[in-house]
Each structure stands twice: as C-alpha cells, then as structure tokens.
Amino acid sequence: MEQGKLTNDDLRTLILSRLGSRSPEVVQGPGIGEDCAAVDTGGLVILTTDPITAVDANAGLLAMHINANDVAAAGAIPFAALATILVPPAVSREQIEEVSRQLNEAGRELGVEIIGGHTEITTAVRRLVISLTMIGRPVVPGRFLATADMRPGDAVIMSKYAGIEGTLILAHDRSRELERILDATDREQIEYLRGCLSVLPEGRTGASDPKVSAMHDITEGGLIGAAWEMGAAAGLGMRIDTGKVPIMPVTRKICDFFRIDPLRLISSGSMLITASEQTNILGALADQGIPATVIGHVTEEKGLKDAQNGEELVFRPQDELYRVIQGGEPLQA
C-alpha cells in the first residue's frame, strides 16, 4: 500500500465498518474527516490522537502542536496529553532527552500537562515515532464543533498560509539541498512560520462565534486534503478559489525546488473555518493579528472544484512531503 493516510474508501472498509461497540457516554465517535471524539461523563470532554512518523527533527514540538490543533478545531482548549514514544535501537539517549524536552516545552507553551504514556526501545520502528492522545474541554460549555456541521452557502475561511509545517520540515531536514536557493529574506520567513504552528487562537475565536459551523486544521494532505475531508464528513462540497489561497514566498520557492504542490503539503498551523456570516470571525481574527482569507464557499454538490475554472481538485491521500522523502535521500536523523 502507498505510504501516507488510508484513502477514505479504505478507511471505511478496513476500519470504520469493523467498529460496532456503543457507549451512551460517546457524543461523537469516529468518522471520515472527524479528528476528535467527544464524550460526556458529567461534562463534555474532547479527545484526539495523532502520531508523528515522517520527521525526526522537532518531532516532539510538532507532535504536541498537531494534537492540540485537532482539539482546537473541535472548539476546545487542550489541557492534558498522554505520550507514546517508540524508539529504534540506533537512537541515542540524547535524542530521547531532546524529544522529552520538546514535548514539555511545547506543553508549557500551550498549557498542556503530560499525564502519562509509554516509552519503548523497539526494532518494530526504523525511526522515532511519537503518538499523543490529547484531552480538552469546550471553549463554550457543551459546544462541540464537528467537521460534518458545515452548511451549504457557508464561507470557507483559511487562517495564515498553506504548507506551514511542510515548509518548516523541508527547510530543516533538506537544508543542504536548499542552502543555495534560500536567501536572508527566505530565512526570516521560515523563522516567522515557526511561530505559526498553533491554531489554538483560531479555535477559541471560532468556538465563540455562533455563526461558525465547523473548523478543520490543515494537516496531512494539505489544503486540498482538509477540504475534501470536510466535504466527505458533511456530505457536501466546496468551491475553492486557488488564486486566493495565501502562500508565503519561501513556501513557493521550496515547493518549486522539489516540484511539489503547496496546496497538498502538510500545513499544521493553518485552519479551515466555515461560517454562515464571515464579517465577525474575520474581524476577530484580525484583532489578534491572525491573517485570514475567504477562499471559497460550501456547496450542495459534492466534490471539490476550483472556482477559477471549474476543474476538479482531485484528492490524493499521500502528502507531498512523502513524495520528497521517497524521491531522494532519507530525511536526516
């Protein structure tokens, strides 16, 4: 099978169709495009889990942010996490210590306490793997934003820029190849993007706006993958004006160098927000210094199309990052 996420069809057939147990405490269970679960045990609790598998540098930092971002997209504030760390024998004690430092540093920044987990040296993995389970509470008590809750006619709003996480990973792990094309301005933009990994501010703002119907952080598969997941969850579609998608110049330069599409590049740090009325959410984000752009709208017709020319934006489950990894030398350990 191809490296990366399962296709939606495989996810339905191999995983979701096999799940049959039910619990009265579960408010939201698994589904296509749904990154979080919600359970009610006297109060609503939001949970998610995600691994870091395609990168070694800054793995702890990224693991904390991508899981906190999932919780934020459900309209919740993360407060605790469990960490599973699987380590191949070749990894040094210093590397394990660095991962621990990154997890704890990012946790302090986000207000998340690591409350348990598991760490193991194993030949079952060839590179360090970190998987977190993140726990949060709703910003608005009792309010959970499911991906499936977007509605036809909603504006599609994108925060920050496409390809944030992918830009940072490639800039670090392929620095030798990129050294000859990146200038001082590019490096300033990379440093700026390092501060863009969290969507907790967007999550708090969106959860507080009753006109916001759904949020989805843009991770593996990039903007196109996230838009497809939202459409699949809601049984709807989107029209995206690709010419309006904000992309940093350094991201374009790196993507051009590796011949990859920035709209299909992993982008933790950017959020898709659907809203029946866009003025308030845009203004609230602007007040916090968060760039946000209306890039399209939700449609009754299923599928994802480019609003500029009507062409279908085909979903591919494999992120562009994997194409770079598979097409050249392994990323640096």
Coordinates of C-alpha atoms in Angstrom, one line a residue:
M1 CA 0.0 0.0 0.0
E2 CA 1.1 3.6 -0.6
Q3 CA 2.7 5.5 2.2
G4 CA 0.5 8.0 4.0
K5 CA -3.1 8.1 5.1
L6 CA -5.5 5.4 4.1
T7 CA -7.9 6.5 1.3
N8 CA -11.4 7.4 2.5
D9 CA -12.7 4.2 0.9
D10 CA -10.1 2.0 2.6
L11 CA -10.7 3.8 6.0
R12 CA -14.4 3.0 5.7
T13 CA -13.9 -0.6 4.6
L14 CA -10.9 -1.7 6.7
I15 CA -11.5 0.3 9.9
L16 CA -14.8 2.1 10.4
S17 CA -17.0 -0.8 9.1
R18 CA -15.4 -3.0 11.8
L19 CA -16.4 -0.8 14.7
G20 CA -19.6 -1.9 16.4
S21 CA -19.4 -1.3 20.2
R22 CA -21.5 1.6 21.5
S23 CA -21.4 3.6 24.8
P24 CA -24.0 6.1 26.0
E25 CA -21.2 8.4 27.1
V26 CA -20.0 8.9 23.5
V27 CA -21.4 12.1 21.9
Q28 CA -19.2 12.0 18.8
G29 CA -17.4 8.9 17.5
P30 CA -15.1 8.2 14.6
G31 CA -15.9 9.2 11.0
I32 CA -14.4 10.4 7.8
G33 CA -13.0 13.9 8.3
E34 CA -13.6 13.8 12.1
D35 CA -10.3 14.2 14.0
C36 CA -11.9 14.4 17.5
A37 CA -14.2 12.4 19.7
A38 CA -16.5 13.8 22.4
V39 CA -17.6 12.0 25.5
D40 CA -19.9 13.2 28.3
T41 CA -19.3 11.8 31.8
G42 CA -21.0 14.7 33.6
G43 CA -19.2 17.3 31.4
L44 CA -18.1 17.3 27.8
V45 CA -14.5 16.1 27.1
I46 CA -12.8 16.3 23.7
L47 CA -10.2 13.7 22.7
T48 CA -7.9 13.1 19.7
T49 CA -4.8 11.1 18.9
D50 CA -2.2 11.5 16.1
P51 CA 1.4 10.3 15.5
I52 CA 4.5 11.9 14.1
T53 CA 6.1 9.5 11.7
A54 CA 7.7 11.4 8.8
V55 CA 10.2 13.6 10.6
D56 CA 12.8 13.4 13.3
A57 CA 13.9 17.0 13.9
N58 CA 11.4 18.9 16.2
A59 CA 9.3 15.7 16.4
G60 CA 8.3 16.4 20.0
L61 CA 7.3 20.0 19.2
L62 CA 5.2 19.0 16.2
A63 CA 3.5 16.1 18.0
M64 CA 2.3 18.5 20.7
H65 CA 1.1 21.1 18.3
I66 CA -0.7 18.8 15.8
N67 CA -2.7 17.2 18.5
A68 CA -3.5 20.4 20.3
N69 CA -4.7 21.8 17.0
D70 CA -7.1 18.9 16.4
V71 CA -8.7 19.7 19.8
A72 CA -8.8 23.4 19.0
A73 CA -10.6 22.7 15.7
A74 CA -13.4 21.0 17.7
G75 CA -13.9 24.2 19.6
A76 CA -12.0 23.1 22.7
I77 CA -8.9 24.0 24.8
P78 CA -6.4 21.2 25.4
F79 CA -5.2 20.7 28.9
A80 CA -3.6 17.2 29.2
A81 CA -1.9 14.6 27.0
L82 CA -0.6 11.0 27.1
A83 CA 2.6 10.3 25.0
T84 CA 3.7 7.1 23.4
I85 CA 7.3 7.2 22.2
L86 CA 8.7 4.2 20.1
V87 CA 12.4 4.4 19.6
P88 CA 14.6 2.3 17.3
P89 CA 17.8 1.0 19.0
A90 CA 20.0 3.3 16.9
V91 CA 18.6 6.4 18.5
S92 CA 20.8 7.9 21.3
R93 CA 19.9 8.8 24.8
E94 CA 20.5 12.4 23.9
Q95 CA 17.9 12.2 21.1
I96 CA 15.3 10.8 23.5
E97 CA 16.1 13.5 26.0
E98 CA 15.6 16.1 23.3
V99 CA 12.2 14.8 22.4
S100 CA 11.2 14.9 26.0
R101 CA 12.4 18.5 26.3
Q102 CA 10.4 19.5 23.2
L103 CA 7.2 17.8 24.4
N104 CA 7.4 19.5 27.8
E105 CA 8.5 22.9 26.4
A106 CA 5.6 22.9 23.9
G107 CA 3.2 21.6 26.6
R108 CA 4.1 24.6 28.9
E109 CA 3.6 27.0 26.0
L110 CA 0.1 25.5 25.2
G111 CA -1.0 24.9 28.8
V112 CA -0.9 21.1 28.3
E113 CA 0.3 18.7 31.0
I114 CA 1.7 15.3 30.0
I115 CA -0.1 13.0 32.4
G116 CA 1.2 9.6 31.3
G117 CA 2.1 7.4 28.3
H118 CA 4.6 4.7 27.3
T119 CA 8.2 4.8 26.1
E120 CA 9.9 1.8 24.4
I121 CA 13.1 0.8 22.5
T122 CA 12.0 -1.5 19.7
T123 CA 13.1 -2.8 16.3
A124 CA 9.4 -2.5 15.2
V125 CA 10.2 1.0 14.0
R126 CA 13.1 2.3 11.9
R127 CA 12.8 5.9 13.1
L128 CA 11.5 7.5 16.2
V129 CA 7.6 7.6 16.4
I130 CA 5.7 9.8 18.8
S131 CA 1.9 9.4 19.2
L132 CA -0.1 11.6 21.6
T133 CA -3.6 11.5 22.9
M134 CA -4.8 15.0 23.7
I135 CA -7.6 15.9 26.0
G136 CA -9.5 19.2 26.1
R137 CA -12.6 20.9 27.3
P138 CA -15.0 23.1 25.2
V139 CA -14.4 26.8 25.0
V140 CA -18.2 27.3 25.2
P141 CA -19.5 24.7 27.8
G142 CA -21.4 21.9 26.0
R143 CA -20.5 23.1 22.5
F144 CA -18.6 20.7 20.2
L145 CA -17.9 21.6 16.6
A146 CA -18.0 18.5 14.4
T147 CA -16.4 18.7 10.9
A148 CA -19.8 17.4 9.5
D149 CA -21.6 20.5 10.8
M150 CA -20.7 22.9 7.9
R151 CA -23.7 24.0 5.8
P152 CA -24.3 24.9 2.1
G153 CA -23.6 28.6 1.4
D154 CA -21.1 28.9 4.3
A155 CA -18.0 30.9 3.5
V156 CA -14.7 29.0 3.6
I157 CA -12.1 30.9 5.5
M158 CA -8.4 29.9 5.8
S159 CA -6.1 31.2 8.5
K160 CA -2.5 32.0 7.9
Y161 CA -0.8 30.2 5.0
A162 CA -0.7 27.0 3.0
G163 CA 2.1 24.5 3.7
I164 CA 3.4 25.9 7.0
E165 CA 4.5 22.6 8.6
G166 CA 5.8 21.1 5.4
T167 CA 7.9 24.3 4.8
L168 CA 9.5 24.0 8.2
I169 CA 10.2 20.3 7.9
L170 CA 11.8 20.6 4.5
A171 CA 13.8 23.8 5.4
H172 CA 15.4 21.9 8.3
D173 CA 15.7 18.3 7.0
R174 CA 16.7 19.2 3.5
S175 CA 18.8 22.3 4.4
R176 CA 21.9 21.2 2.5
E177 CA 19.9 21.0 -0.8
L178 CA 18.1 24.2 -0.1
E179 CA 21.1 26.2 1.1
R180 CA 22.0 27.5 -2.4
I181 CA 18.4 28.8 -3.2
L182 CA 17.3 30.3 0.2
D183 CA 18.3 33.9 1.0
A184 CA 18.1 36.1 4.1
T185 CA 14.5 37.1 3.4
D186 CA 13.5 33.4 3.0
R187 CA 15.1 32.5 6.3
E188 CA 13.3 35.4 8.0
Q189 CA 10.0 34.0 6.7
I190 CA 10.9 30.5 7.9
E191 CA 11.5 31.9 11.4
Y192 CA 8.2 33.7 11.2
L193 CA 6.4 30.4 10.3
R194 CA 7.9 28.7 13.3
G195 CA 5.6 30.9 15.4
C196 CA 2.6 29.9 13.3
L197 CA 2.2 26.2 14.3
S198 CA -0.6 26.7 16.8
V199 CA -4.3 27.2 15.8
L200 CA -5.5 27.5 19.4
P201 CA -6.2 31.2 19.0
E202 CA -8.3 30.5 15.9
G203 CA -10.1 27.6 17.7
R204 CA -11.0 29.8 20.7
T205 CA -12.2 32.6 18.4
G206 CA -14.2 30.3 16.2
A207 CA -15.8 28.4 19.0
S208 CA -17.0 31.7 20.5
D209 CA -18.8 32.7 17.3
P210 CA -22.2 31.2 16.8
K211 CA -22.0 31.8 13.0
V212 CA -19.1 29.4 12.7
S213 CA -20.4 26.0 11.8
A214 CA -17.2 23.9 11.6
M215 CA -13.4 24.1 11.8
H216 CA -10.7 21.7 10.5
D217 CA -6.9 22.1 10.9
I218 CA -5.0 21.6 7.7
T219 CA -2.6 18.7 8.2
E220 CA -1.5 15.7 6.1
G221 CA -2.8 16.2 2.5
G222 CA -2.6 20.0 2.8
L223 CA -5.4 22.4 2.0
I224 CA -7.0 20.1 -0.7
G225 CA -6.9 17.1 1.7
A226 CA -8.5 19.1 4.5
A227 CA -11.2 20.5 2.2
W228 CA -12.0 17.0 0.9
E229 CA -12.2 15.6 4.4
M230 CA -14.7 18.4 5.4
G231 CA -16.8 17.7 2.4
A232 CA -16.8 13.9 3.0
A233 CA -17.8 14.4 6.6
A234 CA -20.7 16.7 5.8
G235 CA -21.8 15.0 2.5
L236 CA -21.3 18.4 0.8
G237 CA -18.7 20.0 -1.5
M238 CA -16.6 23.2 -1.8
R239 CA -15.6 25.6 -4.4
I240 CA -12.1 26.9 -3.7
D241 CA -10.5 29.9 -5.5
T242 CA -7.0 28.6 -5.7
G243 CA -5.7 32.0 -6.7
K244 CA -6.8 33.4 -3.3
V245 CA -5.0 30.8 -1.2
P246 CA -2.3 32.6 0.8
I247 CA 1.2 31.1 0.3
M248 CA 4.4 32.5 1.7
P249 CA 7.1 33.2 -1.0
V250 CA 9.5 30.9 0.8
T251 CA 7.0 28.0 0.6
R252 CA 6.5 28.6 -3.1
K253 CA 10.3 28.6 -3.6
I254 CA 10.8 25.3 -1.7
C255 CA 7.8 23.7 -3.4
D256 CA 9.1 24.8 -6.8
F257 CA 12.5 23.4 -6.0
F258 CA 11.1 19.9 -5.1
R259 CA 8.4 20.1 -7.8
I260 CA 5.6 19.7 -5.3
D261 CA 2.2 21.4 -4.8
P262 CA 1.9 23.7 -1.8
L263 CA -1.8 23.1 -1.7
R264 CA -1.2 19.4 -1.0
L265 CA 1.6 20.0 1.6
I266 CA 1.1 19.3 5.3
S267 CA 0.1 22.6 6.9
S268 CA -0.3 22.4 10.7
G269 CA -0.8 26.0 11.9
S270 CA -3.5 26.8 9.4
M271 CA -7.2 26.3 10.0
L272 CA -10.2 26.0 7.6
I273 CA -13.3 27.7 9.1
T274 CA -16.8 27.6 7.7
A275 CA -19.2 30.3 8.7
S276 CA -22.7 31.5 7.7
E277 CA -21.5 35.1 8.2
Q278 CA -17.9 36.0 7.8
T279 CA -17.5 39.6 9.0
N280 CA -17.3 38.9 12.7
I281 CA -14.9 36.0 12.5
L282 CA -12.6 37.9 10.1
G283 CA -12.6 40.9 12.3
A284 CA -12.0 38.9 15.5
L285 CA -9.0 37.1 13.9
A286 CA -7.6 40.4 12.5
D287 CA -7.8 41.9 16.0
Q288 CA -5.5 39.2 17.2
G289 CA -3.1 39.7 14.3
I290 CA -4.0 36.4 12.7
P291 CA -4.2 36.6 8.8
A292 CA -7.4 35.1 7.4
T293 CA -8.7 34.9 3.9
V294 CA -12.0 33.9 2.4
I295 CA -11.0 31.3 -0.2
G296 CA -14.4 29.8 -1.2
H297 CA -17.8 28.5 -0.2
V298 CA -19.6 25.3 0.7
T299 CA -21.9 23.8 -2.0
E300 CA -24.7 21.3 -2.0
E301 CA -22.9 19.5 -4.9
K302 CA -20.3 17.0 -3.5
G303 CA -16.7 17.3 -4.5
L304 CA -14.0 19.9 -4.6
K305 CA -13.6 22.3 -7.6
D306 CA -11.5 25.3 -8.5
A307 CA -13.8 28.3 -8.5
Q308 CA -11.5 29.9 -11.2
N309 CA -12.1 27.3 -13.9
G310 CA -14.5 24.7 -12.6
E311 CA -11.8 22.0 -12.7
E312 CA -12.0 19.2 -10.1
L313 CA -9.3 19.4 -7.4
V314 CA -8.6 15.7 -7.1
F315 CA -7.9 14.3 -3.6
R316 CA -4.7 12.3 -3.1
P317 CA -4.2 10.8 0.3
Q318 CA -0.4 10.9 0.1
D319 CA 1.0 14.2 1.3
E320 CA 3.6 15.9 -0.9
L321 CA 6.1 15.6 1.9
Y322 CA 6.2 11.8 1.4
R323 CA 7.0 12.4 -2.3
V324 CA 10.1 14.3 -1.3
I325 CA 11.1 11.6 1.2
Q326 CA 10.7 8.8 -1.3
G327 CA 12.3 10.7 -4.2
G328 CA 15.6 11.4 -2.5
E329 CA 17.8 10.7 0.5
P330 CA 16.1 9.8 3.8
L331 CA 15.5 12.8 6.0
Q332 CA 18.3 13.5 8.4
A333 CA 18.0 11.7 11.8

